[in-house]
Amino acid sequence: MRSSSKLRCVAALALLALLPAAHADDKDVIDYRQHIMNTLNEQAAALGQILSASVPDDNVIAHLDAIALTASTALKAFMSKVPGGEAKPDVWANWADFSKRMNDFARMTAEMAKTAHEHGKDAGLANVVDALSCKSCHDTYRKEKPKQ
Ligand code: HEC
């Protein structure tokens, strides 16, 4: 291969490698919102361990911050209307209700984190059951698939 056509070849390959990154396809959209949900899951599970007193509680405020920050990113991840994964089509059919629930979730977890910073971790945890509205949203909008 002459070096000029070799160069063209390399340039074309480089472009191909860039293209998928530039355009989020349906799988990317679904993967992204599932990554956010799994982040919530890990942080909520860590908090659960603390609440059951199986590990020390030194990191409570950091976990509340992480949940609040992640919750604040969640609505954006559902804005593209891409049914699939475990999301029921109702997410987009009932968008006003779904987005209200997600905004309430973000607001309440942010309040929880703020209270913990201002008044300590026990005060922050006082509303933990109401703030973590995971199950109530999932009961309506998620169709859990059996794990392989
Ligand atoms: C307002 C609604 C809503 C709230 C609040 C919510 N979720 Fe979800 N969650 C969903 C939907 C919808 C899906 C399905 C997403 C998909 O598969 O595309 C989902 C999926 C998941 C999944 C599966 C991800 C995967 O890889 O398939 C986990 C785990 C999860 N949520 C954990 C949580 C936890 C923990 C919380 C609370 C701390 C939470 N969620 C709060 C709507 C919500």
Short mmCIF file of N, CA and C and ligand atoms in Angstrom, two decimals:
data_model
loop_
_atom_site.label_atom_id
_atom_site.label_comp_id
_atom_site.label_asym_id
_atom_site.label_seq_id
_atom_site.Cartn_x
_atom_site.Cartn_y
_atom_site.Cartn_z
N MET A 1 0.85 -1.20 0.00
CA MET A 1 0.00 0.00 0.00
C MET A 1 0.88 1.25 0.00
N ARG A 2 0.55 2.20 -0.91
CA ARG A 2 1.34 3.43 -0.90
C ARG A 2 0.97 4.23 0.34
N SER A 3 1.92 5.08 0.74
CA SER A 3 1.68 5.71 2.05
C SER A 3 0.49 6.67 2.01
N SER A 4 0.20 7.29 0.83
CA SER A 4 -0.94 8.23 0.81
C SER A 4 -2.26 7.46 0.99
N SER A 5 -2.40 6.29 0.36
CA SER A 5 -3.66 5.57 0.55
C SER A 5 -3.73 4.95 1.94
N LYS A 6 -2.56 4.63 2.48
CA LYS A 6 -2.54 4.14 3.86
C LYS A 6 -3.08 5.22 4.80
N LEU A 7 -2.63 6.44 4.52
CA LEU A 7 -3.08 7.57 5.34
C LEU A 7 -4.59 7.75 5.25
N ARG A 8 -5.11 7.67 4.00
CA ARG A 8 -6.56 7.82 3.82
C ARG A 8 -7.31 6.75 4.60
N CYS A 9 -6.74 5.55 4.58
CA CYS A 9 -7.34 4.43 5.28
C CYS A 9 -7.42 4.71 6.79
N VAL A 10 -6.32 5.18 7.32
CA VAL A 10 -6.27 5.48 8.75
C VAL A 10 -7.27 6.58 9.10
N ALA A 11 -7.35 7.58 8.21
CA ALA A 11 -8.28 8.68 8.47
C ALA A 11 -9.72 8.16 8.46
N ALA A 12 -10.05 7.28 7.52
CA ALA A 12 -11.40 6.75 7.44
C ALA A 12 -11.73 5.93 8.69
N LEU A 13 -10.76 5.15 9.14
CA LEU A 13 -10.99 4.33 10.34
C LEU A 13 -11.21 5.23 11.56
N ALA A 14 -10.41 6.27 11.65
CA ALA A 14 -10.53 7.19 12.78
C ALA A 14 -11.93 7.81 12.79
N LEU A 15 -12.43 8.15 11.61
CA LEU A 15 -13.76 8.75 11.50
C LEU A 15 -14.83 7.76 11.94
N LEU A 16 -14.68 6.52 11.49
CA LEU A 16 -15.65 5.48 11.86
C LEU A 16 -15.70 5.31 13.38
N ALA A 17 -14.52 5.37 13.99
CA ALA A 17 -14.46 5.19 15.43
C ALA A 17 -15.16 6.35 16.14
N LEU A 18 -15.13 7.52 15.53
CA LEU A 18 -15.75 8.69 16.15
C LEU A 18 -17.27 8.72 15.98
N LEU A 19 -17.75 8.20 14.85
CA LEU A 19 -19.17 8.37 14.54
C LEU A 19 -20.13 7.84 15.60
N PRO A 20 -19.94 6.61 16.09
CA PRO A 20 -20.92 6.11 17.05
C PRO A 20 -20.97 6.96 18.31
N ALA A 21 -19.81 7.53 18.68
CA ALA A 21 -19.77 8.35 19.87
C ALA A 21 -20.55 9.64 19.68
N ALA A 22 -20.59 10.12 18.44
CA ALA A 22 -21.24 11.39 18.19
C ALA A 22 -22.76 11.25 18.17
N HIS A 23 -23.25 10.04 17.89
CA HIS A 23 -24.69 9.87 17.79
C HIS A 23 -25.16 8.82 18.79
N ALA A 24 -25.95 9.24 19.78
CA ALA A 24 -26.44 8.29 20.77
C ALA A 24 -27.59 7.49 20.16
N ASP A 25 -27.40 6.18 20.01
CA ASP A 25 -28.52 5.39 19.49
C ASP A 25 -29.39 4.93 20.67
N ASP A 26 -30.44 4.16 20.34
CA ASP A 26 -31.40 3.78 21.38
C ASP A 26 -30.75 3.02 22.53
N LYS A 27 -29.78 2.16 22.16
CA LYS A 27 -29.13 1.38 23.22
C LYS A 27 -28.34 2.29 24.15
N ASP A 28 -27.70 3.31 23.58
CA ASP A 28 -26.96 4.25 24.43
C ASP A 28 -27.89 4.97 25.40
N VAL A 29 -29.05 5.38 24.87
CA VAL A 29 -30.01 6.11 25.71
C VAL A 29 -30.45 5.23 26.89
N ILE A 30 -30.76 3.96 26.58
CA ILE A 30 -31.22 3.04 27.63
C ILE A 30 -30.07 2.73 28.60
N ASP A 31 -28.87 2.46 28.05
CA ASP A 31 -27.72 2.19 28.93
C ASP A 31 -27.47 3.35 29.88
N TYR A 32 -27.57 4.56 29.34
CA TYR A 32 -27.27 5.74 30.16
C TYR A 32 -28.22 5.85 31.35
N ARG A 33 -29.53 5.75 31.08
CA ARG A 33 -30.46 5.90 32.22
C ARG A 33 -30.32 4.72 33.19
N GLN A 34 -29.93 3.53 32.68
CA GLN A 34 -29.73 2.40 33.60
C GLN A 34 -28.47 2.60 34.45
N HIS A 35 -27.44 3.23 33.87
CA HIS A 35 -26.25 3.53 34.68
C HIS A 35 -26.63 4.44 35.84
N ILE A 36 -27.47 5.43 35.55
CA ILE A 36 -27.87 6.36 36.61
C ILE A 36 -28.67 5.63 37.69
N MET A 37 -29.60 4.79 37.25
CA MET A 37 -30.39 4.01 38.21
C MET A 37 -29.50 3.08 39.04
N ASN A 38 -28.51 2.48 38.40
CA ASN A 38 -27.63 1.56 39.14
C ASN A 38 -26.75 2.33 40.14
N THR A 39 -26.40 3.57 39.80
CA THR A 39 -25.66 4.40 40.76
C THR A 39 -26.52 4.64 41.99
N LEU A 40 -27.81 4.98 41.76
CA LEU A 40 -28.74 5.18 42.87
C LEU A 40 -28.80 3.91 43.72
N ASN A 41 -28.87 2.78 43.02
CA ASN A 41 -29.02 1.50 43.71
C ASN A 41 -27.84 1.20 44.63
N GLU A 42 -26.64 1.45 44.13
CA GLU A 42 -25.45 1.17 44.94
C GLU A 42 -25.40 2.08 46.16
N GLN A 43 -25.70 3.36 45.95
CA GLN A 43 -25.65 4.31 47.07
C GLN A 43 -26.76 4.01 48.09
N ALA A 44 -27.95 3.65 47.60
CA ALA A 44 -29.04 3.32 48.52
C ALA A 44 -28.70 2.04 49.29
N ALA A 45 -28.04 1.10 48.61
CA ALA A 45 -27.67 -0.16 49.29
C ALA A 45 -26.61 0.11 50.37
N ALA A 46 -25.67 1.00 50.07
CA ALA A 46 -24.65 1.35 51.07
C ALA A 46 -25.31 2.00 52.29
N LEU A 47 -26.27 2.89 52.01
CA LEU A 47 -27.00 3.55 53.10
C LEU A 47 -27.79 2.52 53.91
N GLY A 48 -28.39 1.57 53.22
CA GLY A 48 -29.16 0.51 53.88
C GLY A 48 -28.28 -0.28 54.85
N GLN A 49 -27.05 -0.54 54.45
CA GLN A 49 -26.13 -1.26 55.34
C GLN A 49 -25.87 -0.46 56.60
N ILE A 50 -25.72 0.86 56.41
CA ILE A 50 -25.48 1.72 57.56
C ILE A 50 -26.70 1.72 58.48
N LEU A 51 -27.90 1.82 57.86
CA LEU A 51 -29.12 1.88 58.67
C LEU A 51 -29.34 0.58 59.43
N SER A 52 -28.88 -0.52 58.89
CA SER A 52 -29.04 -1.79 59.61
C SER A 52 -27.86 -2.04 60.55
N ALA A 53 -27.03 -1.00 60.68
CA ALA A 53 -25.91 -1.01 61.64
C ALA A 53 -24.88 -2.10 61.36
N SER A 54 -24.80 -2.54 60.10
CA SER A 54 -23.80 -3.57 59.80
C SER A 54 -22.45 -2.97 59.44
N VAL A 55 -22.42 -1.65 59.15
CA VAL A 55 -21.15 -0.96 58.91
C VAL A 55 -21.20 0.40 59.63
N PRO A 56 -20.04 1.03 59.88
CA PRO A 56 -20.03 2.33 60.57
C PRO A 56 -20.75 3.41 59.77
N ASP A 57 -21.24 4.44 60.47
CA ASP A 57 -22.08 5.44 59.80
C ASP A 57 -21.34 6.72 59.40
N ASP A 58 -20.01 6.68 59.40
CA ASP A 58 -19.23 7.89 59.10
C ASP A 58 -19.55 8.52 57.75
N ASN A 59 -19.96 7.71 56.76
CA ASN A 59 -20.15 8.23 55.40
C ASN A 59 -21.58 8.63 55.06
N VAL A 60 -22.45 8.67 56.06
CA VAL A 60 -23.86 8.96 55.77
C VAL A 60 -24.03 10.19 54.87
N ILE A 61 -23.40 11.29 55.24
CA ILE A 61 -23.64 12.53 54.49
C ILE A 61 -23.14 12.41 53.06
N ALA A 62 -22.01 11.72 52.87
CA ALA A 62 -21.48 11.53 51.50
C ALA A 62 -22.46 10.70 50.67
N HIS A 63 -23.08 9.68 51.27
CA HIS A 63 -24.05 8.87 50.51
C HIS A 63 -25.29 9.70 50.18
N LEU A 64 -25.73 10.52 51.13
CA LEU A 64 -26.91 11.36 50.86
C LEU A 64 -26.59 12.34 49.73
N ASP A 65 -25.40 12.91 49.74
CA ASP A 65 -24.98 13.82 48.66
C ASP A 65 -24.97 13.09 47.32
N ALA A 66 -24.42 11.88 47.32
CA ALA A 66 -24.31 11.12 46.07
C ALA A 66 -25.71 10.79 45.52
N ILE A 67 -26.62 10.43 46.42
CA ILE A 67 -27.99 10.11 45.96
C ILE A 67 -28.66 11.37 45.41
N ALA A 68 -28.50 12.48 46.13
CA ALA A 68 -29.14 13.73 45.69
C ALA A 68 -28.57 14.18 44.34
N LEU A 69 -27.26 14.09 44.20
CA LEU A 69 -26.64 14.51 42.93
C LEU A 69 -27.11 13.61 41.79
N THR A 70 -27.12 12.32 42.03
CA THR A 70 -27.55 11.39 40.98
C THR A 70 -29.02 11.59 40.64
N ALA A 71 -29.84 11.79 41.69
CA ALA A 71 -31.28 12.03 41.45
C ALA A 71 -31.48 13.25 40.56
N SER A 72 -30.61 14.26 40.73
CA SER A 72 -30.77 15.49 39.94
C SER A 72 -30.45 15.26 38.46
N THR A 73 -29.78 14.16 38.14
CA THR A 73 -29.44 13.89 36.74
C THR A 73 -30.45 12.94 36.08
N ALA A 74 -31.35 12.37 36.88
CA ALA A 74 -32.15 11.25 36.36
C ALA A 74 -33.20 11.67 35.33
N LEU A 75 -33.88 12.78 35.57
CA LEU A 75 -34.96 13.15 34.64
C LEU A 75 -34.43 13.35 33.22
N LYS A 76 -33.29 14.03 33.14
CA LYS A 76 -32.67 14.30 31.84
C LYS A 76 -32.45 12.99 31.06
N ALA A 77 -32.12 11.93 31.78
CA ALA A 77 -31.81 10.66 31.12
C ALA A 77 -33.04 9.99 30.52
N PHE A 78 -34.24 10.43 30.95
CA PHE A 78 -35.47 9.85 30.41
C PHE A 78 -36.12 10.76 29.37
N MET A 79 -35.50 11.88 29.08
CA MET A 79 -36.17 12.84 28.19
C MET A 79 -36.30 12.35 26.76
N SER A 80 -35.32 11.60 26.27
CA SER A 80 -35.48 11.02 24.94
C SER A 80 -36.49 9.90 25.04
N LYS A 81 -37.48 9.95 24.17
CA LYS A 81 -38.54 8.95 24.24
C LYS A 81 -38.08 7.65 23.58
N VAL A 82 -37.46 6.80 24.40
CA VAL A 82 -36.95 5.53 23.88
C VAL A 82 -37.45 4.41 24.80
N PRO A 83 -38.65 3.86 24.50
CA PRO A 83 -39.12 2.74 25.30
C PRO A 83 -38.13 1.59 25.17
N GLY A 84 -38.10 0.72 26.14
CA GLY A 84 -37.15 -0.39 26.11
C GLY A 84 -36.49 -0.53 27.46
N GLY A 85 -35.52 -1.43 27.56
CA GLY A 85 -34.98 -1.74 28.87
C GLY A 85 -36.12 -2.21 29.75
N GLU A 86 -36.17 -1.68 30.97
CA GLU A 86 -37.26 -2.05 31.87
C GLU A 86 -38.27 -0.92 32.01
N ALA A 87 -38.14 0.09 31.18
CA ALA A 87 -39.06 1.24 31.28
C ALA A 87 -40.37 0.92 30.56
N LYS A 88 -41.47 1.11 31.26
CA LYS A 88 -42.77 0.92 30.61
C LYS A 88 -43.05 2.11 29.69
N PRO A 89 -43.81 1.91 28.62
CA PRO A 89 -44.15 3.02 27.72
C PRO A 89 -44.89 4.14 28.46
N ASP A 90 -45.50 3.80 29.61
CA ASP A 90 -46.23 4.81 30.40
C ASP A 90 -45.33 5.97 30.83
N VAL A 91 -44.01 5.72 30.91
CA VAL A 91 -43.09 6.82 31.28
C VAL A 91 -43.37 8.02 30.37
N TRP A 92 -43.52 7.76 29.06
CA TRP A 92 -43.72 8.87 28.11
C TRP A 92 -45.19 9.16 27.89
N ALA A 93 -46.05 8.13 28.03
CA ALA A 93 -47.50 8.36 27.88
C ALA A 93 -48.01 9.24 29.02
N ASN A 94 -47.43 9.07 30.22
CA ASN A 94 -47.84 9.86 31.40
C ASN A 94 -46.70 10.75 31.85
N TRP A 95 -46.08 11.43 30.90
CA TRP A 95 -44.86 12.18 31.18
C TRP A 95 -45.03 13.20 32.31
N ALA A 96 -46.20 13.87 32.37
CA ALA A 96 -46.39 14.89 33.41
C ALA A 96 -46.27 14.25 34.79
N ASP A 97 -46.89 13.09 34.96
CA ASP A 97 -46.81 12.41 36.26
C ASP A 97 -45.40 11.87 36.52
N PHE A 98 -44.81 11.23 35.50
CA PHE A 98 -43.48 10.65 35.68
C PHE A 98 -42.46 11.74 36.05
N SER A 99 -42.51 12.85 35.31
CA SER A 99 -41.50 13.89 35.57
C SER A 99 -41.75 14.57 36.91
N LYS A 100 -43.01 14.66 37.32
CA LYS A 100 -43.29 15.22 38.65
C LYS A 100 -42.68 14.31 39.73
N ARG A 101 -42.88 13.00 39.58
CA ARG A 101 -42.31 12.07 40.56
C ARG A 101 -40.78 12.18 40.60
N MET A 102 -40.18 12.29 39.43
CA MET A 102 -38.71 12.35 39.39
C MET A 102 -38.23 13.68 39.99
N ASN A 103 -38.94 14.76 39.69
CA ASN A 103 -38.56 16.05 40.28
C ASN A 103 -38.76 16.05 41.80
N ASP A 104 -39.85 15.44 42.26
CA ASP A 104 -40.08 15.34 43.71
C ASP A 104 -38.95 14.53 44.37
N PHE A 105 -38.58 13.45 43.70
CA PHE A 105 -37.50 12.59 44.20
C PHE A 105 -36.20 13.40 44.32
N ALA A 106 -35.89 14.17 43.28
CA ALA A 106 -34.67 14.98 43.29
C ALA A 106 -34.75 16.04 44.40
N ARG A 107 -35.93 16.67 44.53
CA ARG A 107 -36.08 17.74 45.53
C ARG A 107 -35.96 17.17 46.95
N MET A 108 -36.63 16.06 47.20
CA MET A 108 -36.63 15.51 48.56
C MET A 108 -35.26 14.95 48.95
N THR A 109 -34.54 14.36 47.99
CA THR A 109 -33.20 13.86 48.34
C THR A 109 -32.24 15.03 48.55
N ALA A 110 -32.45 16.11 47.80
CA ALA A 110 -31.60 17.30 48.00
C ALA A 110 -31.87 17.91 49.38
N GLU A 111 -33.17 17.94 49.78
CA GLU A 111 -33.50 18.47 51.11
C GLU A 111 -32.89 17.60 52.22
N MET A 112 -32.93 16.30 51.98
CA MET A 112 -32.38 15.37 52.96
C MET A 112 -30.88 15.63 53.15
N ALA A 113 -30.17 15.79 52.02
CA ALA A 113 -28.73 16.04 52.10
C ALA A 113 -28.45 17.39 52.79
N LYS A 114 -29.26 18.39 52.44
CA LYS A 114 -29.07 19.72 53.03
C LYS A 114 -29.30 19.67 54.55
N THR A 115 -30.36 19.00 54.96
CA THR A 115 -30.65 18.87 56.39
C THR A 115 -29.49 18.18 57.11
N ALA A 116 -28.94 17.16 56.48
CA ALA A 116 -27.83 16.43 57.10
C ALA A 116 -26.61 17.35 57.27
N HIS A 117 -26.34 18.19 56.25
CA HIS A 117 -25.22 19.12 56.37
C HIS A 117 -25.45 20.13 57.49
N GLU A 118 -26.71 20.60 57.60
CA GLU A 118 -26.98 21.67 58.56
C GLU A 118 -27.21 21.15 59.98
N HIS A 119 -27.84 19.98 60.11
CA HIS A 119 -28.25 19.53 61.45
C HIS A 119 -27.73 18.14 61.82
N GLY A 120 -26.88 17.60 60.97
CA GLY A 120 -26.31 16.29 61.32
C GLY A 120 -27.00 15.12 60.65
N LYS A 121 -26.32 13.97 60.68
CA LYS A 121 -26.81 12.85 59.88
C LYS A 121 -28.13 12.28 60.37
N ASP A 122 -28.37 12.28 61.69
CA ASP A 122 -29.64 11.71 62.15
C ASP A 122 -30.82 12.53 61.66
N ALA A 123 -30.66 13.86 61.69
CA ALA A 123 -31.73 14.73 61.18
C ALA A 123 -31.92 14.48 59.68
N GLY A 124 -30.82 14.31 58.97
CA GLY A 124 -30.90 14.06 57.53
C GLY A 124 -31.65 12.78 57.22
N LEU A 125 -31.45 11.78 58.06
CA LEU A 125 -32.05 10.47 57.79
C LEU A 125 -33.52 10.38 58.23
N ALA A 126 -34.01 11.42 58.89
CA ALA A 126 -35.37 11.35 59.44
C ALA A 126 -36.42 11.06 58.37
N ASN A 127 -36.20 11.60 57.16
CA ASN A 127 -37.20 11.42 56.10
C ASN A 127 -36.79 10.41 55.04
N VAL A 128 -35.83 9.55 55.38
CA VAL A 128 -35.23 8.71 54.34
C VAL A 128 -36.27 7.82 53.64
N VAL A 129 -37.23 7.31 54.38
CA VAL A 129 -38.20 6.39 53.77
C VAL A 129 -39.08 7.13 52.76
N ASP A 130 -39.53 8.33 53.12
CA ASP A 130 -40.35 9.11 52.18
C ASP A 130 -39.53 9.59 50.99
N ALA A 131 -38.28 9.99 51.24
CA ALA A 131 -37.47 10.59 50.17
C ALA A 131 -37.08 9.55 49.12
N LEU A 132 -36.79 8.35 49.57
CA LEU A 132 -36.38 7.31 48.61
C LEU A 132 -37.64 6.63 48.04
N SER A 133 -38.26 7.33 47.09
CA SER A 133 -39.52 6.87 46.52
C SER A 133 -39.29 5.89 45.37
N CYS A 134 -38.19 5.17 45.44
CA CYS A 134 -37.81 4.23 44.38
C CYS A 134 -38.94 3.26 44.08
N LYS A 135 -39.43 2.58 45.11
CA LYS A 135 -40.37 1.49 44.88
C LYS A 135 -41.69 2.00 44.32
N SER A 136 -42.15 3.12 44.84
CA SER A 136 -43.44 3.61 44.36
C SER A 136 -43.37 3.97 42.87
N CYS A 137 -42.24 4.54 42.43
CA CYS A 137 -42.10 4.82 40.99
C CYS A 137 -41.95 3.52 40.20
N HIS A 138 -41.15 2.63 40.69
CA HIS A 138 -40.94 1.36 39.96
C HIS A 138 -42.24 0.58 39.81
N ASP A 139 -43.08 0.59 40.88
CA ASP A 139 -44.34 -0.17 40.80
C ASP A 139 -45.18 0.31 39.63
N THR A 140 -45.07 1.59 39.29
CA THR A 140 -45.89 2.14 38.21
C THR A 140 -45.17 2.13 36.86
N TYR A 141 -43.87 2.41 36.86
CA TYR A 141 -43.20 2.71 35.58
C TYR A 141 -42.09 1.74 35.17
N ARG A 142 -41.82 0.73 36.00
CA ARG A 142 -40.74 -0.19 35.63
C ARG A 142 -41.28 -1.61 35.57
N LYS A 143 -40.90 -2.31 34.53
CA LYS A 143 -41.27 -3.71 34.42
C LYS A 143 -39.99 -4.50 34.60
N GLU A 144 -39.79 -4.98 35.83
CA GLU A 144 -38.52 -5.62 36.13
C GLU A 144 -38.40 -6.95 35.40
N LYS A 145 -37.27 -7.10 34.71
CA LYS A 145 -37.04 -8.35 33.99
C LYS A 145 -36.26 -9.30 34.89
N PRO A 146 -36.55 -10.58 34.80
CA PRO A 146 -35.76 -11.52 35.62
C PRO A 146 -34.29 -11.45 35.23
N LYS A 147 -33.41 -11.45 36.22
CA LYS A 147 -31.97 -11.37 35.94
C LYS A 147 -31.48 -12.75 35.49
N GLN A 148 -30.57 -12.75 34.48
CA GLN A 148 -30.02 -14.05 34.03
C GLN A 148 -29.02 -14.56 35.05
C1 HEC B 1 -39.63 8.60 39.09
C2 HEC B 1 -39.31 7.21 38.82
C3 HEC B 1 -38.13 6.50 39.41
C4 HEC B 1 -37.52 6.72 40.63
C5 HEC B 1 -37.83 7.77 41.68
C6 HEC B 1 -36.49 5.74 40.74
N1 HEC B 1 -36.46 4.94 39.62
FE1 HEC B 1 -35.22 3.33 39.30
N2 HEC B 1 -36.07 3.06 37.47
C7 HEC B 1 -37.11 3.78 36.93
C8 HEC B 1 -37.39 3.29 35.59
C9 HEC B 1 -38.45 3.83 34.65
C10 HEC B 1 -36.49 2.23 35.34
C11 HEC B 1 -36.34 1.39 34.04
C12 HEC B 1 -35.21 2.02 33.21
C13 HEC B 1 -34.85 1.25 31.97
O1 HEC B 1 -34.58 0.01 32.07
O2 HEC B 1 -34.80 1.86 30.89
C14 HEC B 1 -35.69 2.09 36.56
C15 HEC B 1 -34.69 1.14 36.72
C16 HEC B 1 -33.97 0.93 37.87
C17 HEC B 1 -32.99 -0.12 38.04
C18 HEC B 1 -32.58 -1.18 37.01
C19 HEC B 1 -31.43 -0.66 36.15
C20 HEC B 1 -30.98 -1.68 35.12
O3 HEC B 1 -29.76 -1.83 34.92
O4 HEC B 1 -31.82 -2.35 34.50
C21 HEC B 1 -32.50 0.02 39.32
C22 HEC B 1 -31.44 -0.87 39.97
C23 HEC B 1 -33.16 1.16 39.93
N3 HEC B 1 -34.05 1.70 39.02
C24 HEC B 1 -32.92 1.62 41.21
C25 HEC B 1 -33.52 2.76 41.77
C26 HEC B 1 -33.29 3.22 43.13
C27 HEC B 1 -32.39 2.52 44.15
C28 HEC B 1 -34.03 4.35 43.30
C29 HEC B 1 -34.18 5.21 44.51
C30 HEC B 1 -33.02 5.55 45.31
C31 HEC B 1 -34.75 4.58 42.04
N4 HEC B 1 -34.41 3.60 41.15
C32 HEC B 1 -35.64 5.62 41.84
C33 HEC B 1 -37.77 4.81 37.55
C34 HEC B 1 -37.47 5.36 38.79
#
